[in-house]
Coordinates of C-alpha atoms in Angstrom, one line a residue:
Chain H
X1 CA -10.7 -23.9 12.9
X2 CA -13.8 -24.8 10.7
X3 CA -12.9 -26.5 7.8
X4 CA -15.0 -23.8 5.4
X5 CA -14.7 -23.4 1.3
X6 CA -11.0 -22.1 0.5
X7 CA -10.2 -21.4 -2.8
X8 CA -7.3 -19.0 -4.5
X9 CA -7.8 -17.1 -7.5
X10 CA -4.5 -17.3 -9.4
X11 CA -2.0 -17.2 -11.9
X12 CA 0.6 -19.4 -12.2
X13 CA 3.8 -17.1 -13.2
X14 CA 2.3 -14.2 -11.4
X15 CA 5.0 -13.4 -8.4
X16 CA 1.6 -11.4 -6.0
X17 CA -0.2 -14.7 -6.1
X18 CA 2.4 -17.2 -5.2
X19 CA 2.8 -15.2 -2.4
X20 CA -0.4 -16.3 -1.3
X21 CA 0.3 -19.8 -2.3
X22 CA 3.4 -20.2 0.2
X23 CA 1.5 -18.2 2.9
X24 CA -1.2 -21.2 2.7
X25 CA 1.4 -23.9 2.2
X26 CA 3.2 -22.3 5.9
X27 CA 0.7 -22.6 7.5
X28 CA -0.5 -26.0 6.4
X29 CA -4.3 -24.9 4.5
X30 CA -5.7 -26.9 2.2
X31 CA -7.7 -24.8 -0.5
X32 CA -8.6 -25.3 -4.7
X33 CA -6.8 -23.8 -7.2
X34 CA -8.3 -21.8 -9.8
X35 CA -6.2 -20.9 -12.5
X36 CA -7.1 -17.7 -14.2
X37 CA -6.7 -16.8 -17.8
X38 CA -5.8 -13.2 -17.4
X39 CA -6.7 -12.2 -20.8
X40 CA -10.0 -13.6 -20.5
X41 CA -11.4 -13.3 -17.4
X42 CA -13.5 -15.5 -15.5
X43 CA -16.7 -14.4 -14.6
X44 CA -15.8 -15.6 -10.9
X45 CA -12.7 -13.2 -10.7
X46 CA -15.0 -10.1 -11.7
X47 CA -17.7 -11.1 -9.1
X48 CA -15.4 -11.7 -6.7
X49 CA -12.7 -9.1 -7.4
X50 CA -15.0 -6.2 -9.2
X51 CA -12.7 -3.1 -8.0
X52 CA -9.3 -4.4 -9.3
X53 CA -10.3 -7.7 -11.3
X54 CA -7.1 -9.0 -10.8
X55 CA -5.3 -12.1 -9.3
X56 CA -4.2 -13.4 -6.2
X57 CA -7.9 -13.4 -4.7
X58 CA -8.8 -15.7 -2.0
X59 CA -12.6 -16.8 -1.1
X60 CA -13.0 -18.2 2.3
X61 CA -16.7 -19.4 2.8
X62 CA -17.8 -17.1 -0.6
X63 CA -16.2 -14.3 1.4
X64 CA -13.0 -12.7 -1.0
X65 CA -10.1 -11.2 -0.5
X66 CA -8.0 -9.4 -2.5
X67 CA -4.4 -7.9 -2.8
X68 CA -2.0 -10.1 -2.0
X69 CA -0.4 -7.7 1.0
X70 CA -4.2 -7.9 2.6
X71 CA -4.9 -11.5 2.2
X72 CA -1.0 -12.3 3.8
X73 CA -2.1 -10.4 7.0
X74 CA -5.6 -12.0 6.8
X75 CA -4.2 -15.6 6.9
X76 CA -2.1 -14.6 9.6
X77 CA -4.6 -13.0 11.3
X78 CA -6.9 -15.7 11.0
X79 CA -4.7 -18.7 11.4
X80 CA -3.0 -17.4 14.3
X81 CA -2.9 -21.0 16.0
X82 CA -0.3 -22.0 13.2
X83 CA 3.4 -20.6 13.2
X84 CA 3.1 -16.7 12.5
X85 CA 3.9 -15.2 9.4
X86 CA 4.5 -11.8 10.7
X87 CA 6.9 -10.9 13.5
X88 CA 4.9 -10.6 17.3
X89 CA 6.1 -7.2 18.1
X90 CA 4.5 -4.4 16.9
X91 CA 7.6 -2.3 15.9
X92 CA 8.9 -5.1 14.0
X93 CA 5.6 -5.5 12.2
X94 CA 6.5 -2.1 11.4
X95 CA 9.8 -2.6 10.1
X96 CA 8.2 -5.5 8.1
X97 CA 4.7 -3.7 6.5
X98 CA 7.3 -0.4 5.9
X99 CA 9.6 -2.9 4.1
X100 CA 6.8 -4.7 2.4
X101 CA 5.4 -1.5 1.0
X102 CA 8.4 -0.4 -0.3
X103 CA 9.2 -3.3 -2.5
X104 CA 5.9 -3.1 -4.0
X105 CA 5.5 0.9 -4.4
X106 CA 9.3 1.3 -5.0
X107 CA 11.3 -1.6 -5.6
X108 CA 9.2 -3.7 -8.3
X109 CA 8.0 -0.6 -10.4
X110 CA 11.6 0.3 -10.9
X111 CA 13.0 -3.1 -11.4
X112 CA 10.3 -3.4 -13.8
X113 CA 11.0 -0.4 -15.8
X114 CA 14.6 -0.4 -16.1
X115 CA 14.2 -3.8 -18.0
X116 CA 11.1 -3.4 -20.0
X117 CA 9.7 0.5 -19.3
X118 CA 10.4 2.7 -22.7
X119 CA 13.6 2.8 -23.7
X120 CA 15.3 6.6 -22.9
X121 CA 13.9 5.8 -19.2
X122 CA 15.9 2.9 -18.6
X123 CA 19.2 4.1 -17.4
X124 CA 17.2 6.2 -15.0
X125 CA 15.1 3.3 -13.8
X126 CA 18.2 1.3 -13.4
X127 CA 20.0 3.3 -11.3
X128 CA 16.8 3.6 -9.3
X129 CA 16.0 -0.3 -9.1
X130 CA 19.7 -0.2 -8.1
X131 CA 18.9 1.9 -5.3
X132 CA 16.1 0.3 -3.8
X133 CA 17.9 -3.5 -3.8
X134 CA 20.3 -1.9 -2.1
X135 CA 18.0 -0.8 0.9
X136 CA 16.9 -4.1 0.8
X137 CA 20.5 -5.6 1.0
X138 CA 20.9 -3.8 4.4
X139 CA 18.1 -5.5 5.9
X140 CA 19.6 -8.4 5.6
X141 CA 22.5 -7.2 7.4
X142 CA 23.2 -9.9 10.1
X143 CA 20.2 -12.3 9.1
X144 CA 19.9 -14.9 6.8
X145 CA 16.1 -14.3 5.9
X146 CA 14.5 -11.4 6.2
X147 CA 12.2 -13.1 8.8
X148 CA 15.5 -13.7 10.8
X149 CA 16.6 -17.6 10.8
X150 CA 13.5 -18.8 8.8
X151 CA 11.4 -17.4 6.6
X152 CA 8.7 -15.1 7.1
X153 CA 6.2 -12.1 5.4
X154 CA 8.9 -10.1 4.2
X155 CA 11.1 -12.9 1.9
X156 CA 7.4 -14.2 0.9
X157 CA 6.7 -10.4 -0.3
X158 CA 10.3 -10.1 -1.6
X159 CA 9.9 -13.8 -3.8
X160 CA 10.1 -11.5 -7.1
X161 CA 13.5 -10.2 -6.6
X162 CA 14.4 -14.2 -5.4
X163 CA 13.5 -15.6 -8.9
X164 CA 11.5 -14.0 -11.0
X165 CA 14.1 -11.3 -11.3
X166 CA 16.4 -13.8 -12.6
X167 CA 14.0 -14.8 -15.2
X168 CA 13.7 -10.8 -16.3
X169 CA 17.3 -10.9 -16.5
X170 CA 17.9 -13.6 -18.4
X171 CA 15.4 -12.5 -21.3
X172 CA 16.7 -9.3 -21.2
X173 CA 20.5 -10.1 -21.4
X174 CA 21.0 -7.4 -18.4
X175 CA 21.8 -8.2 -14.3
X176 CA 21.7 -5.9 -11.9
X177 CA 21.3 -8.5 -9.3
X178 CA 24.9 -9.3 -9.4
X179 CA 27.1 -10.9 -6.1
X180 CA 29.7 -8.7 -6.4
X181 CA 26.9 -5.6 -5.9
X182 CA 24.3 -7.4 -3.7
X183 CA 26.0 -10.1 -1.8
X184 CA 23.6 -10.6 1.2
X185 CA 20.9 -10.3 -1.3
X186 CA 22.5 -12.8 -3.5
X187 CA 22.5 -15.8 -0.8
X188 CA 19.5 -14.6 0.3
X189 CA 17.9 -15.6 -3.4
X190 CA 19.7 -19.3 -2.9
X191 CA 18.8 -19.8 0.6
X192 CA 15.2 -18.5 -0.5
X193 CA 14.7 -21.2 -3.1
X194 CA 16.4 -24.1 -1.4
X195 CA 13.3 -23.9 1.2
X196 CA 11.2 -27.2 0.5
X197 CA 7.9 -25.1 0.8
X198 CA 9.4 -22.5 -1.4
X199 CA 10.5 -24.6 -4.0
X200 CA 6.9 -26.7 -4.6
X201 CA 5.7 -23.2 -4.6
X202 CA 7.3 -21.7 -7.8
X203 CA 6.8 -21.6 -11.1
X204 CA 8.5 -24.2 -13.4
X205 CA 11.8 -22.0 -14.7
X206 CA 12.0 -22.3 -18.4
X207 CA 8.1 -22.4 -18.7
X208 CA 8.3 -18.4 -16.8
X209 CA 11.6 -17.7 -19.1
X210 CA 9.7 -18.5 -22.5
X211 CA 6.8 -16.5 -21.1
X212 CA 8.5 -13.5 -21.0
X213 CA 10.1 -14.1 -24.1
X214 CA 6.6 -14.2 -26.0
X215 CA 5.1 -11.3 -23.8
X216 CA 8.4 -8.8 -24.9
X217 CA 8.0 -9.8 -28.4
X218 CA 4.3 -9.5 -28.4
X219 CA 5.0 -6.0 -27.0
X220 CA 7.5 -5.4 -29.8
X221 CA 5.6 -6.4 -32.4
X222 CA 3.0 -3.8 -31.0
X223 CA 5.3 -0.8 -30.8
X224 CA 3.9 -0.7 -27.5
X225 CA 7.4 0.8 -26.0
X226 CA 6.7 0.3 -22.5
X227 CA 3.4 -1.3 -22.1
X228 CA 4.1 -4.4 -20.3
X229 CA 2.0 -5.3 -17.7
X230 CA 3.3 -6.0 -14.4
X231 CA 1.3 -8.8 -12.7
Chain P
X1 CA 18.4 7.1 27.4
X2 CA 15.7 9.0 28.8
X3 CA 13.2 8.5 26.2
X4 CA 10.9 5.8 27.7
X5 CA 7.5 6.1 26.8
X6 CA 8.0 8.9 25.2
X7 CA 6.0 9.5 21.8
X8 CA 7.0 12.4 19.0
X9 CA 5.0 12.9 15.3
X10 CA 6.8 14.9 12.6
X11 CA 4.3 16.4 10.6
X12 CA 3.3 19.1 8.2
X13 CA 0.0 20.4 8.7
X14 CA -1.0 20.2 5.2
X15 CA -0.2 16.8 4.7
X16 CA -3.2 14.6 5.1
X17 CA -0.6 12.3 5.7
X18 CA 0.8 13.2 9.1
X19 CA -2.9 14.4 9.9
X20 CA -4.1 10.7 10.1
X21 CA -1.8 10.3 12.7
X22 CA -2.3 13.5 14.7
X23 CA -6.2 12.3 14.5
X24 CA -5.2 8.8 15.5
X25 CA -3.1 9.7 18.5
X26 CA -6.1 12.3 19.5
X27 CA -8.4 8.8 19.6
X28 CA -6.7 7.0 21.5
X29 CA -5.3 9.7 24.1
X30 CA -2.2 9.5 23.5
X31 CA 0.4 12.4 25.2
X32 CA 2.7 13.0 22.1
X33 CA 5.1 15.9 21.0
X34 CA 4.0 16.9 17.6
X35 CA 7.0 18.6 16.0
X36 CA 6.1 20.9 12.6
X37 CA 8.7 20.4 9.8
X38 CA 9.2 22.6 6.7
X39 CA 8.9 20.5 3.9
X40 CA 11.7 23.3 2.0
X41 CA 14.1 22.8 4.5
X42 CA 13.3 19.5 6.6
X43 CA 15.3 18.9 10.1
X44 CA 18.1 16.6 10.9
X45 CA 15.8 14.5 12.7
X46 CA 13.2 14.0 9.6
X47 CA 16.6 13.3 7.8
X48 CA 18.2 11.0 10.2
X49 CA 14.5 8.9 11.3
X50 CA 13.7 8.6 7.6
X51 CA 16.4 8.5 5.4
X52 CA 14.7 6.5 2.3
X53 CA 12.0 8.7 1.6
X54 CA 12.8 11.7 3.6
X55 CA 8.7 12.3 4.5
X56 CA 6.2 13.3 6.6
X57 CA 4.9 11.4 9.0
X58 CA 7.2 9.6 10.9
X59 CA 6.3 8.3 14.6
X60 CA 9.1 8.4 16.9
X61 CA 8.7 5.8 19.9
X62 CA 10.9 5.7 22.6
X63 CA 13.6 6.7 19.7
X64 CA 12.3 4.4 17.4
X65 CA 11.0 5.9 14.4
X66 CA 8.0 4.1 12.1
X67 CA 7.4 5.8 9.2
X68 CA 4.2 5.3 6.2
X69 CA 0.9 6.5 8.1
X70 CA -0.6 3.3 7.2
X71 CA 1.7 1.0 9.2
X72 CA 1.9 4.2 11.7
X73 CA -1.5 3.6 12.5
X74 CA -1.8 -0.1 12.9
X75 CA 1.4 0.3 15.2
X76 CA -0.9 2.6 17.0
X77 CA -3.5 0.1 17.4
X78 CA -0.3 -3.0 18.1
X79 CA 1.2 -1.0 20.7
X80 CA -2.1 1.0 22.3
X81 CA -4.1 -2.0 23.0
X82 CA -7.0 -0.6 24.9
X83 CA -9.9 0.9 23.2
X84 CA -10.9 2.4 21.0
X85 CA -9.5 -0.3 18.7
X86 CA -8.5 1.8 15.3
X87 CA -8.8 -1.7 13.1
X88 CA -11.7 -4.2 13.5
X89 CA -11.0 -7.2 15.7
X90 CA -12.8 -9.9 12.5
X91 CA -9.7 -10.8 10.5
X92 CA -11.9 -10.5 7.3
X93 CA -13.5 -7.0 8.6
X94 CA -9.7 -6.3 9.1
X95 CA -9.3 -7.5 5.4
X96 CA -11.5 -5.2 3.9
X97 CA -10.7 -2.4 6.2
X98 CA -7.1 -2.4 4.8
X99 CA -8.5 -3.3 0.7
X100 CA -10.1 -0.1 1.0
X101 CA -7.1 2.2 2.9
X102 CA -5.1 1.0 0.0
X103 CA -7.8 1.8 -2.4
X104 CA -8.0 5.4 -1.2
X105 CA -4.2 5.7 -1.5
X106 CA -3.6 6.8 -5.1
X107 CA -6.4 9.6 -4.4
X108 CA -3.7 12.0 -2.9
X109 CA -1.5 12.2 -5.8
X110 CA -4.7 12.4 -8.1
X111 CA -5.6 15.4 -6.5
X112 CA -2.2 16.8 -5.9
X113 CA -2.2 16.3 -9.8
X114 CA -5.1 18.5 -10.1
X115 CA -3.1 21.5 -8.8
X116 CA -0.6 21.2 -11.6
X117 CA -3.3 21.3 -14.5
X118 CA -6.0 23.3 -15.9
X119 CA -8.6 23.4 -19.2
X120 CA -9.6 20.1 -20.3
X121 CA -6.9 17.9 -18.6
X122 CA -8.0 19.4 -15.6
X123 CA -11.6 18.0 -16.8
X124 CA -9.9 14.7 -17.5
X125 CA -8.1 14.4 -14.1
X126 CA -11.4 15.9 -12.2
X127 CA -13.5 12.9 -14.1
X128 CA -10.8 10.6 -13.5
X129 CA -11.2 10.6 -9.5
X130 CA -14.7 10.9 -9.9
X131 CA -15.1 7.7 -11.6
X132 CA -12.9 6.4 -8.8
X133 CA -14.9 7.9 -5.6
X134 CA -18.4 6.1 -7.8
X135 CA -16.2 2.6 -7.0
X136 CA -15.6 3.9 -3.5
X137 CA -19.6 5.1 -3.4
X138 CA -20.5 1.5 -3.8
X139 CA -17.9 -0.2 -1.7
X140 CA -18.3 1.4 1.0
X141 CA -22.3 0.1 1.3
X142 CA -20.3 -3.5 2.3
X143 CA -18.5 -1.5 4.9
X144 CA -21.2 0.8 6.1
X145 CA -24.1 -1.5 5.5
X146 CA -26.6 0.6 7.4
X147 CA -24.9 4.4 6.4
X148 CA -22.4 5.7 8.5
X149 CA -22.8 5.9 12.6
X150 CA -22.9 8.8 14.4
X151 CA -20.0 9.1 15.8
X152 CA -20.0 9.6 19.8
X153 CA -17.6 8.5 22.7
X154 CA -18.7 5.0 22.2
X155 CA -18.3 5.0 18.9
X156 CA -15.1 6.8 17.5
X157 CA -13.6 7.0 14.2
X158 CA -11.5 4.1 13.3
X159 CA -8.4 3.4 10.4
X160 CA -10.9 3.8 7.6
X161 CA -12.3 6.4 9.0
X162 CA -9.6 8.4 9.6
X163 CA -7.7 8.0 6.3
X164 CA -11.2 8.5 4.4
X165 CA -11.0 12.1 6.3
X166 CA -7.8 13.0 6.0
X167 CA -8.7 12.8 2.2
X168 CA -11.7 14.3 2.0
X169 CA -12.4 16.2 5.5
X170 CA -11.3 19.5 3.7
X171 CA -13.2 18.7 0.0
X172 CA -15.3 21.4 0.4
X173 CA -12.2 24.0 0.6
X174 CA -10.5 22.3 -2.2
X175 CA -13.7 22.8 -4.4
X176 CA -14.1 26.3 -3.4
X177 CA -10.7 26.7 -4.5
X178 CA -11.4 25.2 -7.7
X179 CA -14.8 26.4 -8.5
X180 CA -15.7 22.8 -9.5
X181 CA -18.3 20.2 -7.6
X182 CA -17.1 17.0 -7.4
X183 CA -18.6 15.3 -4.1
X184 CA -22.3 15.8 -4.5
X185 CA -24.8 14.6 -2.2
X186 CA -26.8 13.4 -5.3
X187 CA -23.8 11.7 -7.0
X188 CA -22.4 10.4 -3.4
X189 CA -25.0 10.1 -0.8
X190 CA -23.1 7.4 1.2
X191 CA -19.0 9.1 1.0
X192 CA -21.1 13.2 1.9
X193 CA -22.7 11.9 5.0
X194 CA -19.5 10.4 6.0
X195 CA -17.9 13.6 5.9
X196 CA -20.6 15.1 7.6
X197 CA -20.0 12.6 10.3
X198 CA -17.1 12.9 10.2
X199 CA -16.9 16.7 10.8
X200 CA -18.6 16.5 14.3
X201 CA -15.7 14.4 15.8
X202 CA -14.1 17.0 18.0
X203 CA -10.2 15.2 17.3
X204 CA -11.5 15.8 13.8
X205 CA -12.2 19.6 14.1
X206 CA -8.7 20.2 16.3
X207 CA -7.0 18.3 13.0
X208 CA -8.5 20.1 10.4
X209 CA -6.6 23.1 8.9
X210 CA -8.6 26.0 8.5
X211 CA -9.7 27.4 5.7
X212 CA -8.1 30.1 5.1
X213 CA -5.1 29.1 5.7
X214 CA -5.5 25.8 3.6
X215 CA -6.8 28.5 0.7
X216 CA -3.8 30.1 1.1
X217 CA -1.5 27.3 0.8
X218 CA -3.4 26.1 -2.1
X219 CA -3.1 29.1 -4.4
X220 CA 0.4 29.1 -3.3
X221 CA 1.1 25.6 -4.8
X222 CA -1.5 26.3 -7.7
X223 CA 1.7 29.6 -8.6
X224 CA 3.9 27.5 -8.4
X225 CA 3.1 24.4 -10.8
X226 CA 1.2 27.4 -13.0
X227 CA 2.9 30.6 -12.5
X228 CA 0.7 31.9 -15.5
X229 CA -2.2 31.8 -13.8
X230 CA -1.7 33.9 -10.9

């Protein structure tokens, strides 16, 4: 594999690009890191992400990427000499791309809203988010990752509901994630985190937990019920 | 088990959903038992082969069902190797083949929106997705750097292809319907002579609703979300 210009787009307590980060890190590619200041731009992101203008995007050789979904099957696809992200068989990648969707078009959006979406939805959202994680929880039925007995696309997709849910939760005084509810999901999370690669590859804990803090008050002091970003 | 080989779509001929799939099977010449479910009163089977989100299309291979038309039609291409190849074989062509599928995405509930509203948030929602087909005007020059192919036996539709038509094959019934021009040839040169080319595929043709009965269906669903304006 030529050794061409790698670089990642990112930001460092968004879930969508530290995806990207442990995809790279798997598979053992060396890029730069360019941190982005999402509430000013670089001029770099909106050349190289003009549709979106949002983070993870990765330039290979000036050529980008973007969405984190599309750049995990890219690295796959184009590393396929290093251990594969992705299952081999196609109904499998199925299962996986079917689950992968869901936990961003389903799962996220309502885990999102039932902590900080405006407040008469909430309940509704909660019993939703509730819902959806369990779905997930019988996935794991049998398997200690969602990749099987390592990790693979589908825990690097699912990262948010391995830690920065637990960062939501604490800010918000709320769990849903709770062991009693979501066992398998619950050693999942630990399992998840313990991984070496994992681990270097999240962000630092009370740094993300006083982030949140300052974005919900920021959004209070706004009267902006229900604005917060997800990203 | 005695289901070997065997390949069945649930569909709804309405949905541009399942139609993807129909057009993608019809590519690649693949035998297939295409079942038509009544979205009012869906079958066991829908039920029982897609229990999270209860939808068309699902794929059901050798009893195995797949559901989302998206990862239907790479499965396609995973499982179908021979050509024609649905995706591109570059990884980064790949890339931006799929950026753009999941740029197209949110277009069916935009217009599906459309149905539900009338004056000037009709005007809004209409502006709204043509703001959004200007960004796919311009994207698609990186995709189609030298304007779309004629498509032939050589060279068939692929996975952009198809979900770009099963979005926009029928446009020019839905406009009738609505009385409004949205895809003009002056506004979007590059995305009219795509469904243009797009219209001479003959899996294309056997896939497309007609127009009557797509009219009908329309007013239907316009009664229903408006009953005023009947």
């Amino acid at each position: 594999m030529a050794d061409l210009e790698m670089k990642l787009l990112g930001l460092w307590c968004s879930p969508f690009s530290r995806r990207v980060e442990l995809a790279l890190c798997l598979k053992g590619i060396s890029y730069d890191y360019i941190e982005e200041d999402i509430q000013n731009k670089s001029p770099e992101l909106l050349k190289y992400n003009p549709v979106h203008k949002k983070v993870p995007v990765l330039v290979r050789d000036g050529k980008p990427i973007a969405e984190s979904l599309v750049i995990l099957e890219y690295i796959d696809d184009m590393w396929d000499d290093k251990p594969a992200i992705l299952p081999q068989e196609p109904y499998e990648r199925a299962m996986a791309r079917f689950w992968a969707r869901f936990i961003d078009e389903k799962c996220l959006p309502s885990i999102w809203k039932a902590f900080w979406g405006p407040k008469k939805e909430q309940d509704e959202a909660e019993k939703e988010a509730c819902e959806n994680l369990k779905a997930l929880e019988n996935e794991l039925k049998g398997k200690k990752f969602f990749g099987g007995s390592s990790i693979g696309y589908l825990d690097i997709v699912a990262n948010f509901i391995a830690y920065w849910l637990d960062a939501i939760q604490k800010t918000a005084g709320k769990t849903i994630l709770t062991k009693e509810s979501f066992p398998l999901l619950s050693q999942w999370k630990v399992d998840f985190v313990a991984c070496k690669v994992v681990k270097e590859n999240l962000p630092p804990w009370e740094r993300l937990v006083a982030y949140y803090q300052i974005r919900i008050e920021a959004a209070k002091a706004s009267n902006d019920d229900g604005k917060i970003q997800i990203y | 088990m005695g289901e070997e080989g065997s390949v069945k779509l649930h569909g709804m001929w309405a949905s541009p959903f399942a139609r993807r799939v129909n057009l993608a099977l019809k590519l690649k010449g693949i035998d297939y038992d295409y079942i038509e479910e009544d979205l009012a009163n869906k079958s066991e089977e829908l039920l029982q082969y897609n229990p999270i989100s209860k939808k068309v299309p699902v794929l059901v291979h050798n009893g195995l069902p797949i559901v989302e038309s998206l990862v239907i039609l790479e499965y396609i291409d995973e499982t179908w190797t021979d050509s024609p190849y649905l995706l591109p074989k570059d990884p980064y062509q790949r890339a931006k083949h799929r950026f753009w599928a999941a740029f197209f995405e949110p277009i069916f509930d935009m217009m599906k929106k459309t149905l539900m509203l009338q004056g000037e948030a009709l005007e809004t929602a209409v502006k709204e997705l043509s703001e959004k087909l200007d960004v796919a005007e311009h994207g698609m020059k990186e995709i189609y750097p030298n304007g779309v192919p004629s498509f032939s036996q050589e060279v068939k539709p692929g996975y952009l292809d198809i979900v770009f038509c099963s979005l926009f094959g029928t446009q020019d019934v839905i406009e009738e319907f609505f009385g409004i021009k949205v895809m003009t040839p002056e506004r979007y040169p590059l995305l009219v002579s795509w469904i243009d080319a797009l219209k001479q595929v003959p899996q294309v043709q056997e896939v497309t609703p007609p127009k009557e009965k797509l009219l009908g269906f329309l007013q239907f669903l316009r009664q229903k979300y408006l009953p005023q304006n009947a």
